[in-house]
Every structure is written in C-alpha cells, then in structure tokens.
Coordinates of C-alpha atoms in Angstrom, one line a residue:
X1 CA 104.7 44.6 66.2
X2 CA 103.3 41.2 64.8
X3 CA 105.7 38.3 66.7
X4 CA 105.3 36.7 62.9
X5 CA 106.4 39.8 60.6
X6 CA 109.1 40.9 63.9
X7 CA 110.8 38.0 63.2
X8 CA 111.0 38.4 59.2
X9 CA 112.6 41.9 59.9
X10 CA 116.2 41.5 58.7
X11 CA 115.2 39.1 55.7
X12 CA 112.7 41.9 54.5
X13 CA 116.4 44.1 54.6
X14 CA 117.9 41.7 53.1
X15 CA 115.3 41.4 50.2
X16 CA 114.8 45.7 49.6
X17 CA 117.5 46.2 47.5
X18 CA 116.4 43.4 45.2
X19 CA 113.2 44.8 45.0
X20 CA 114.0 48.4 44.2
X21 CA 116.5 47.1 41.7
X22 CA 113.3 45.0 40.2
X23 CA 110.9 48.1 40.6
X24 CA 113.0 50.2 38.7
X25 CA 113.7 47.8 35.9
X26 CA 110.0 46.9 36.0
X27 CA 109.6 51.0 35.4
X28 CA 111.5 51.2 32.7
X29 CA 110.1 48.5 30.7
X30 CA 106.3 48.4 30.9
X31 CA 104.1 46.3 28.7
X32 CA 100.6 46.1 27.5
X33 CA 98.1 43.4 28.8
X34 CA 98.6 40.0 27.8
X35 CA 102.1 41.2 26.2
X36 CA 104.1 40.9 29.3
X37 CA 106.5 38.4 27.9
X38 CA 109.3 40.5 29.4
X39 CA 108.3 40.8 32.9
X40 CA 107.0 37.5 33.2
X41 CA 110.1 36.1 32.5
X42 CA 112.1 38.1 34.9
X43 CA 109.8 37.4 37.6
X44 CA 109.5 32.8 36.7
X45 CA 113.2 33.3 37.6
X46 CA 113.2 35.3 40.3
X47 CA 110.5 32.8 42.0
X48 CA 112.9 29.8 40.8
X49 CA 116.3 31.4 42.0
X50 CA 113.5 31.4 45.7
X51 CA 112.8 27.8 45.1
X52 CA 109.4 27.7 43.6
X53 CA 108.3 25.2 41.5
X54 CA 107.0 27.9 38.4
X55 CA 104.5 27.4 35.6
X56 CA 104.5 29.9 32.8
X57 CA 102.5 31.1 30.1
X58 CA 99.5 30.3 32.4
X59 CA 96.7 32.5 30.4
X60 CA 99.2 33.1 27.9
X61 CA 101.4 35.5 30.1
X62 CA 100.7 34.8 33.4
X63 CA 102.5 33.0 36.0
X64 CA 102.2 30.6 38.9
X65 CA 104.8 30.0 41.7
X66 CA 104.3 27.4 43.9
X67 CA 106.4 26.7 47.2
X68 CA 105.3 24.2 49.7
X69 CA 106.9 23.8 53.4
X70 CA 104.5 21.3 54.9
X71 CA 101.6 20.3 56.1
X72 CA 99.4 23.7 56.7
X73 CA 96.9 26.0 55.1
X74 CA 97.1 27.0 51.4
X75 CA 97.3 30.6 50.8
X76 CA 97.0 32.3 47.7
X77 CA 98.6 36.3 47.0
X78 CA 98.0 37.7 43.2
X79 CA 99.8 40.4 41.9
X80 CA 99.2 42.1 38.4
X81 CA 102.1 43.1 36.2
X82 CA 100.5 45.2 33.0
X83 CA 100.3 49.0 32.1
X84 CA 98.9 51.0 30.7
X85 CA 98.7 52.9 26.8
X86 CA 99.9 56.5 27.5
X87 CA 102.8 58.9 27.8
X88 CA 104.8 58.6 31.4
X89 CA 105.6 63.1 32.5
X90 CA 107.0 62.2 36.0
X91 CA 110.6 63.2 35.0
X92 CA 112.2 60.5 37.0
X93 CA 115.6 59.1 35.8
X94 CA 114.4 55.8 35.4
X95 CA 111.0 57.2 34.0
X96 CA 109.1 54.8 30.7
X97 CA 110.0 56.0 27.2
X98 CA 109.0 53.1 25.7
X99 CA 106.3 52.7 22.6
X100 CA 104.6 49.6 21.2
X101 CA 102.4 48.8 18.8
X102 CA 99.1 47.7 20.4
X103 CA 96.5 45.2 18.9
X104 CA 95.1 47.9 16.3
X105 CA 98.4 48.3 14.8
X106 CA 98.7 51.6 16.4
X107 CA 102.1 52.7 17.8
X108 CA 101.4 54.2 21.5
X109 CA 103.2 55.0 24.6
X110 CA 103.2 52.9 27.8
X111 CA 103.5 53.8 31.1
X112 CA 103.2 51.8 34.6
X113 CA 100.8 54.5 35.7
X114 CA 98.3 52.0 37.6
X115 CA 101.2 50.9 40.0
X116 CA 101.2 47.5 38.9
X117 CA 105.0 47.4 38.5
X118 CA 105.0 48.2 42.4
X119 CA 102.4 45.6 42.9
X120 CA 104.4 42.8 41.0
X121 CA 107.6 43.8 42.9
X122 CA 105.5 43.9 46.3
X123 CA 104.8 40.1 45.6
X124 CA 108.1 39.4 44.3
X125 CA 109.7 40.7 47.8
X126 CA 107.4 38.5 50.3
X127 CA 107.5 35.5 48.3
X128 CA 111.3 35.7 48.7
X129 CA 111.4 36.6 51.9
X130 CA 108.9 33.4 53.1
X131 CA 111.3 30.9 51.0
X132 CA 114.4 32.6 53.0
X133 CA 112.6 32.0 56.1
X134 CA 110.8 28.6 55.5
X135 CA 111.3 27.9 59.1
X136 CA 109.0 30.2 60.7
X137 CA 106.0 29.1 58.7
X138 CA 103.8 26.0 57.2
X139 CA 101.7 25.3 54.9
X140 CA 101.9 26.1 50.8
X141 CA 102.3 29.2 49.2
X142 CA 100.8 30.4 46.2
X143 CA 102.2 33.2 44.4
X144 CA 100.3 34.4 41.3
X145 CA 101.4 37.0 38.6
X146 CA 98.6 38.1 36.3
X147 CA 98.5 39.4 32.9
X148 CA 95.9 42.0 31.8
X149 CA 94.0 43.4 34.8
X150 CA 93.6 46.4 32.9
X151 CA 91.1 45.0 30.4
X152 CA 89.9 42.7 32.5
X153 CA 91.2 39.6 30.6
X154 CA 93.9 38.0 32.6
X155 CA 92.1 36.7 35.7
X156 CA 89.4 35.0 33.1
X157 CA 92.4 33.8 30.3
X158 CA 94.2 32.4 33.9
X159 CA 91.0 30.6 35.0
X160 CA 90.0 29.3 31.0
X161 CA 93.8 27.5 30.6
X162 CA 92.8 25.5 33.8
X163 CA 94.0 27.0 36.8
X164 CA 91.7 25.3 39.1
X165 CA 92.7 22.2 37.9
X166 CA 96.1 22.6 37.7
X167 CA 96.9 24.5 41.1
X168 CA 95.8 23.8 44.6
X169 CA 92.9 25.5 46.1
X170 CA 93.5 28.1 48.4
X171 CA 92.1 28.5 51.6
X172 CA 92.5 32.4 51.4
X173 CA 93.1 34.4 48.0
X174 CA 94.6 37.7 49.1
X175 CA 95.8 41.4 46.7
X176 CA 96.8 44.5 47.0
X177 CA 96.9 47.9 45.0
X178 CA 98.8 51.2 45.4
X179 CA 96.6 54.3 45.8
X180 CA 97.7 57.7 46.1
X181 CA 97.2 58.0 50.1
X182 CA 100.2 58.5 52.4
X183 CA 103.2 56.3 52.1
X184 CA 103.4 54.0 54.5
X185 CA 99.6 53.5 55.0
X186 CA 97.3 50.8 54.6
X187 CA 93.4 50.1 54.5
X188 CA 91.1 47.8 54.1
X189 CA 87.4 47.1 54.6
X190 CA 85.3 44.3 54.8
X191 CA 82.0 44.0 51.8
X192 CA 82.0 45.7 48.6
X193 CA 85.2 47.5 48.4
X194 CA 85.7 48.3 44.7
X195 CA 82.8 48.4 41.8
X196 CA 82.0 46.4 38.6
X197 CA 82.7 47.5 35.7
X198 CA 81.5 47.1 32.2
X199 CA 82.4 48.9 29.0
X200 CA 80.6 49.2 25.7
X201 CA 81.3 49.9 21.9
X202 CA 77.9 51.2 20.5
X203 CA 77.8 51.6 16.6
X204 CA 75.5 54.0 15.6
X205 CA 74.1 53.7 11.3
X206 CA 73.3 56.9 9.4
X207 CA 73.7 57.2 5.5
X208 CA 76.1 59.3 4.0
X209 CA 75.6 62.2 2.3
X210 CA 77.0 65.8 0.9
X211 CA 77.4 68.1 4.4
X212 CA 75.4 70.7 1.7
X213 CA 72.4 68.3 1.5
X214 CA 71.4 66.6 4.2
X215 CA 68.2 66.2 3.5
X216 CA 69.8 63.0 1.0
X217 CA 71.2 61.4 4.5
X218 CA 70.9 60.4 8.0
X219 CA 73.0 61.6 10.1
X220 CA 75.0 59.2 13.0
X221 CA 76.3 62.3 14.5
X222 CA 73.3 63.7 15.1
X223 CA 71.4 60.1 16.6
X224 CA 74.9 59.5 18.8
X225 CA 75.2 63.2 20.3
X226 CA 71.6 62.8 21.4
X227 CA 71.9 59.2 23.0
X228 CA 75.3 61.1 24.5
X229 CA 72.6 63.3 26.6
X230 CA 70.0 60.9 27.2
X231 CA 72.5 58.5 29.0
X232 CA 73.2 60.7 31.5
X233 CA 69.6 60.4 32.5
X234 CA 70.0 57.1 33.6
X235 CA 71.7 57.9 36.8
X236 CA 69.8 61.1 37.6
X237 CA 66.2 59.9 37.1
X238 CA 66.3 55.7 37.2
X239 CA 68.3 54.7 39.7
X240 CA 68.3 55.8 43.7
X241 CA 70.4 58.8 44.6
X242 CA 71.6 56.6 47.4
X243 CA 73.1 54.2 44.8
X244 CA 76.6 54.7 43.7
X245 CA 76.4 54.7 39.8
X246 CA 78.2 56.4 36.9
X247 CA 78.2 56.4 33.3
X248 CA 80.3 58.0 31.6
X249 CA 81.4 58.2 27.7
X250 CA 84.6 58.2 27.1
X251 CA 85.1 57.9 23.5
X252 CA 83.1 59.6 20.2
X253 CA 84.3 58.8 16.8
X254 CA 82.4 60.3 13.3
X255 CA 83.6 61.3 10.2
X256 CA 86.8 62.2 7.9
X257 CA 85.4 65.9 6.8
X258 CA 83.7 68.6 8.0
X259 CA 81.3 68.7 4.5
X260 CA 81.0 65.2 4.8
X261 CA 78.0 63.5 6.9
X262 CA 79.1 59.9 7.3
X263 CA 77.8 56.7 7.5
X264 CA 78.3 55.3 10.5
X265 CA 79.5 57.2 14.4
X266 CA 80.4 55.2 17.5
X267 CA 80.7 55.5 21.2
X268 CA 82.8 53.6 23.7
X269 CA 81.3 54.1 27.1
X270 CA 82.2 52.7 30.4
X271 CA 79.9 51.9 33.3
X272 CA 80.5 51.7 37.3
X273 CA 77.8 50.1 39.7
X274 CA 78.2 48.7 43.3
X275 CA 74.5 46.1 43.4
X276 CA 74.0 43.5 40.6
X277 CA 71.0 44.7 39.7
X278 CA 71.3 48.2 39.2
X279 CA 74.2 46.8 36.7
X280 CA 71.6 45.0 34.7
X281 CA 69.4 47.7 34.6
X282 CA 72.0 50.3 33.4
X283 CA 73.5 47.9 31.0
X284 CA 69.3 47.4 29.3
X285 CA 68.9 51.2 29.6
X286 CA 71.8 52.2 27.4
X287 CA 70.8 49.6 24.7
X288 CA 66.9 51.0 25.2
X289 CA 68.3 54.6 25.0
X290 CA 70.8 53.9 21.7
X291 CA 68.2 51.8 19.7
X292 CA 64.7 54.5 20.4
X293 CA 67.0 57.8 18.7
X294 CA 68.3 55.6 16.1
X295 CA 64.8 54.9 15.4
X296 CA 64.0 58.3 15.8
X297 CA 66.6 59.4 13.4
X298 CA 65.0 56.9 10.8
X299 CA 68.2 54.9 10.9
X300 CA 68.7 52.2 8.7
X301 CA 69.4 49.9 11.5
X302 CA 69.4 49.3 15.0
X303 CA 72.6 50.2 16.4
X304 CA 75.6 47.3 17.6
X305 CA 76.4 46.8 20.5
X306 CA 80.4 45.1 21.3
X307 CA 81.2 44.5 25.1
X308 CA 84.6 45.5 25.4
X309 CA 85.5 44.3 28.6
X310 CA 83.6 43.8 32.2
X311 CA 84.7 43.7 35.8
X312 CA 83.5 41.8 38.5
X313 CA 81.8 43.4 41.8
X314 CA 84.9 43.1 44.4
X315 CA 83.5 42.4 47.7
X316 CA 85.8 41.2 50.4
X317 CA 85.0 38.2 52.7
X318 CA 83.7 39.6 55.9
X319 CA 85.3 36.8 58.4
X320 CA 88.7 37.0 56.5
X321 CA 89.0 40.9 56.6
X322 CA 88.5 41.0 60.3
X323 CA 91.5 38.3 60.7
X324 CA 93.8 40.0 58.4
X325 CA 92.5 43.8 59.4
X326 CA 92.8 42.7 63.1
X327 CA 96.6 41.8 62.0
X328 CA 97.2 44.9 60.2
X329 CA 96.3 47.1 63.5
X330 CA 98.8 44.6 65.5
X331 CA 101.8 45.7 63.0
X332 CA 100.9 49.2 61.3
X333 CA 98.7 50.5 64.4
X334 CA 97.8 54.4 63.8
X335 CA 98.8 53.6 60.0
X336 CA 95.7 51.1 59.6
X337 CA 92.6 53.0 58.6
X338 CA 89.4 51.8 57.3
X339 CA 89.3 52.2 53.6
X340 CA 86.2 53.9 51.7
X341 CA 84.7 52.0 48.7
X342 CA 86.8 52.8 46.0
X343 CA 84.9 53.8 42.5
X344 CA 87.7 51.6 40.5
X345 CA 87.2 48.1 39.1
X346 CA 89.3 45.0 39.3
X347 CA 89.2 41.2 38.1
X348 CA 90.6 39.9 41.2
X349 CA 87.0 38.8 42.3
X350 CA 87.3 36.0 39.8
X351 CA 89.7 33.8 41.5
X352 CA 87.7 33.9 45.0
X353 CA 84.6 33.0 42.6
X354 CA 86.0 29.8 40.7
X355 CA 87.4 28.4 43.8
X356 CA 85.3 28.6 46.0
X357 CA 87.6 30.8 48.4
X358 CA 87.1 33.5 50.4
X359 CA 89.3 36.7 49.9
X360 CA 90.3 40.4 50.3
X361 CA 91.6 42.6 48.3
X362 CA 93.4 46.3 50.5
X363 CA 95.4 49.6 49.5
X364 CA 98.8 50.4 50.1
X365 CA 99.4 54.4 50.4
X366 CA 102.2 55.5 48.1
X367 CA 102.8 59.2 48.3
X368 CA 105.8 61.4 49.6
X369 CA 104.5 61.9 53.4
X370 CA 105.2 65.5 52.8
X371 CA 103.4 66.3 50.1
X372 CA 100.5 64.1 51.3
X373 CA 100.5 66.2 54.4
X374 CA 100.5 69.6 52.4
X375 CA 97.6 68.6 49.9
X376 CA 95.7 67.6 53.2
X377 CA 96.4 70.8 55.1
X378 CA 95.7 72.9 51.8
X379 CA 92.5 70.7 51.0
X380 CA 93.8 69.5 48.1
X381 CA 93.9 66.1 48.4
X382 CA 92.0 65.5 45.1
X383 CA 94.9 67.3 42.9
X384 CA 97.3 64.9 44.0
X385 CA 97.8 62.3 40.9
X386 CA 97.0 59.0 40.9
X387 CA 96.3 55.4 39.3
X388 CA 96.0 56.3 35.5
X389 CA 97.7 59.9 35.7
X390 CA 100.7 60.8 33.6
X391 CA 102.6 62.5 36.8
X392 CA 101.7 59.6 39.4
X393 CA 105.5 59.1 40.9
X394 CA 104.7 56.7 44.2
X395 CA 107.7 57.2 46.3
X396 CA 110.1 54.3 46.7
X397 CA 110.4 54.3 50.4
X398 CA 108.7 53.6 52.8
X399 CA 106.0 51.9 50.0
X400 CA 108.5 49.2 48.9
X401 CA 109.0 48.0 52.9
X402 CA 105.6 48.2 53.5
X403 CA 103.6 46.6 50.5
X404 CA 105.9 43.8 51.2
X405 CA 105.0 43.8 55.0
X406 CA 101.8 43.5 54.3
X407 CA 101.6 40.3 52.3
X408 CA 103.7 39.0 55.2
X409 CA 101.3 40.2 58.1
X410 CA 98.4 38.9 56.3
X411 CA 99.8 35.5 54.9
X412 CA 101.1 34.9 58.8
X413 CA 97.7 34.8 59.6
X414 CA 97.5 31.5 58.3
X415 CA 101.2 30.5 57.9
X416 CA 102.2 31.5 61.3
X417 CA 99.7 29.2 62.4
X418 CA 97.9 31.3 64.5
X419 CA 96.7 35.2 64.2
X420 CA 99.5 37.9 64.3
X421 CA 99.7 39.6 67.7
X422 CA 101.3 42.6 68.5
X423 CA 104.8 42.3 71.2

C-alpha cells in the first residue's frame, strides 16, 4: 500500500458516507449539459464547507475550487457533472424520474447513465479528504467541476470565460471515468487512450411534390438513403484496415406523410478516428459523398452541413502515466491492468492543450464483482450495460472507495512530494 494514500485511510472512512449521501442525491437529480445549476451549487459548497476558495459559473455552470497548503507543485483533477437525455430502467430506489425541457423545447427524460454523477462525487471525496489532511501534503490543489462533457461544450465554454487566466497552471491535469469493468479495478495506459469525435447535421434539398407524381419532384429521401450507403464506404475502402475508424448515422428525419415527398431530409451522423489525419479525410469524404448524390438527384442545392459538436483526440502524456501507473501498481497491485483504447470521446484533452500541461486521463471499474465474474465465465462480457445504457446500475461499493483512492494515489505523486511506494 502507498505510504501516501496508507496514511489517508481513516479520513477516506470518514468522507464515504458523505459521498454516498452526495452520489445518491446526485442520482436523483440529473441535469442536462450546461444546465447544471443544481449540482453546481451543491458541490461550490461542499468545496467551501472543505476550505476552498470557489469560483462559480465558470463557463456558465462550471466550477473551480482552489485550496493552497504551500509551496509545492500545482495539480489539477476535473470531474464532469452532466447527463444524459433518456429514460433511467435500473429500478433502484433512488433511481432518476426526472424530465426537462431541453434546448428544442422538447420535454425529455434524464438519466446519469454516463457515470458522471459518480465521477463528480469521486472528486468531491478526495478533495475533502486532502483539505482534512493538509498536513501530509504541499503544494496547490485544483479541483475542477465541468459542465457539458457530453456535447463537448463545457471544457471549451471553461477555457473561452478565461480559465487560463484566472486559475493557476497546473503542473499535472488528471480525470477519470467509470466503465463497466469490475468494481474495484482500475486501468490506464499511456498514448492515445480515447478517440475524437466529431458529429454532423447534413441537410439534404429535394422539392416537394404529390407521393402519386413524382415525376413533379425531387426526392431528399431518395439522395439521403443513398449517401446513407455510400458512407459506409469510407471506412471499408479509403482508409487502412489497421486504422480504427467508424462512422456511423445515427439520426434520419423526412417527411410528415407517406403520399407526401418532402422538401427537404436530414442526417445527424457521428464520426470516431484515433490519427488526425484520417479525421480530416473522413470529415472531406462525407461532404464529397453528400454533395455528388445530391447532384445526382438534380437537387436544387448542395446540401448544408452544421457541426454539432467535436471531441478532441485524448492521448495521455507518456512520462506522467508511468509516474501515476507506477503508483497505481504500488496501491491496487493485481487490480491495476493496462487499459485498451477505448472507442469513446472526451473534452478533457482541452485543458492539457491550453495550458501547456501534461496529463492522463484512466477508468475506474464499476460493476457488482459477481456479476462481472459470471458475464466473464459465460463470455458475455459485452451484454453487460454500460456508459449510455438505460440499465447501467454501477455498484456503490467498493467503486465509491476506490475512485476516490485513486485521485489520492495519483495526486500524492506530486503532493506527497515524492512517488507513492508501496509498505
């Protein structure tokens, strides 16, 4: 066990209850990116009941603790706080029943089915536990609650209202997220750990006409259900097998009658890539692929393209993965493993970017050890649900104890002074 994190032990059982109390509550109440007016206030007076000195409404929701205990490094750790727009089905007692109406108007459900109410309450449990035991450590800490992660607008709205400017620079910028591996885990790799991301609304013009004569019309459908087909070409015959790429579309919208052909069809499409320029090239191929069967269609116009939101390339700092990876095998031993690239996206790259700072980003496991162990002895591990899915239920313990231990083990890399070691 770490000497650093040993000597944290009964202040991290001191903290727990607080934190399942805050997890729970967090549950019950999710909000929608950049609406998390609720749990940022919960969590600015959590960090000020710790002793931080707090700064709201940073990005419009986000928010910035800051405690310093002396002269030492500056280290930064970012949780998220949003959800997501669907229907919670775990059937837990403190389960999400809430709806909202979103930006369109609509009135939707919203669920914390990425994890992030786990991830805010991870970072909300260290922090407190560092301020309780300010004499084992110096230097600043930074902790950083973030708005909209799932549209990949709160790291850049953060970054635009002057966080650079306004915060210290960290020496280290560090985050975590839940995943649905065995409770208690963690793993991490050095390089490009989780892809880009980039999604597009394409907005395809026909002309409208009686279903009973089309040969008065042009039909959208028709031009959008073929550049549906032709984009899946991209990945199977321009770019490498050996690359790790995936289109996919996600959304197709036409029409208000079946006799009717209409004016105008869209797509919303979303893109993965793990090298630069494959991204490029995908991102020119779709618009290539879109505009030549409009034109074939004799539409009256090219089609539009609207980015809806993009994700940076997350690629962890070699020198600073093998520090806090060499800490994690000191304190979790057998339950450190060396984490695949993940085909998710994050924003988290963005803060490493604008300051300059080197960082990694790692996965917490958080399901029930037993059923873990049953989809892996059944082969099933790919049934078990996860980020996004309506029946993801992480279990509370051991994943509250540990997400929290590991923003410890890898802040006491630099707070302690000195790399953790094991006793």
């Amino acid at each position: 066990m770490s000497q650093f994190v040993h000597g944290l032990v009964s202040k991290i059982e001191q903290v727990l209850p607080m934190a399942e109390a805050l997890y729970k509550d967090l549950h019950q109440h999710p909000e929608l990116p950049m609406q998390e007016l609720r749990t940022s206030n919960i969590i600015a007076g959590k960090l000020r009941e710790a002793g931080f000195e707090v700064t709201e409404k940073v990005g419009a929701t986000g928010v910035v603790g800051v405690l310093k205990n002396g002269a030492g490094p500056t280290v930064m750790l970012r949780a998220d706080m949003d959800a997501v727009p669907m229907k919670e089905e775990t059937g837990l007692d403190y389960a999400s029943r809430i709806e909202v109406v979103n930006e369109k108007g609509e009135t939707v459900p919203v669920a914390h089915s990425c994890g992030h109410d786990m991830h805010t309450t991870w970072l909300t449990g260290a922090a407190t536990v560092l301020s309780l035991a300010r004499d084992s450590w110096r230097g600043t800490l930074i902790a950083v609650f973030q708005p909209g992660e799932e549209t990949g607008k709160g790291s850049q709205a953060m970054l635009d209202d002057g966080m650079t400017q306004r915060f210290p620079r960290p020496d280290v910028i560090m985050g975590q997220h839940m995943l649905q591996c065995r409770a208690g885990t963690v793993g991490c790799r050095a390089g490009q750990v989780l892809t880009s991301g980039d999604s597009l609304l394409v907005r395809f013009f026909g002309k409208g006409a009686h279903g009973g004569m089309p040969q008065n019309g042009i039909d959208p459908i028709v031009m959008a259900a073929s550049a549906v087909l032709r984009l899946q070409t991209i990945v199977s015959r321009e770019i490498a097998p050996q690359t790790q790429t995936v289109v996919t579309v996600g959304e197709f919208h036409a029409g208000t009658a079946e006799n009717i052909i209409p004016a105008e069809a869209c797509l919303k499409l979303n893109v993965r890539t793990t090298d630069e320029g494959v991204r490029n090239h995908v991102l020119q191929a779709i618009k290539r692929i879109c505009v030549a069967e409009a034109r074939a269609s004799n539409a009256p116009r090219d089609p539009a393209f609207e980015e809806i939101n993009n994700f940076p390339l997350t690629v962890n700092d070699a020198e600073t993965t093998r520090k806090i990876g060499g800490a994690f095998q000191d304190y979790f031993g057998d339950r450190f493993v060396d984490m695949p690239t993940q085909g998710a996206s994050e924003d988290f790259g963005r803060f490493g970017k604008a300051w300059n700072s080197p960082y990694t980003y790692w996965f917490v496991g958080g399901c029930a050890p037993e059923l873990y162990d049953k989809a892996l002895q059944a082969g099933e591990i790919e049934q078990l649900p996860g980020p996004h899915s309506p029946f993801w239920a992480p279990t509370l313990h051991p994943t509250l104890r540990t997400g929290i231990e590991t923003m410890l083990t890898a802040a006491g890399v630099w707070l302690a002074g000195r790399p953790t070691t094991s006793d």
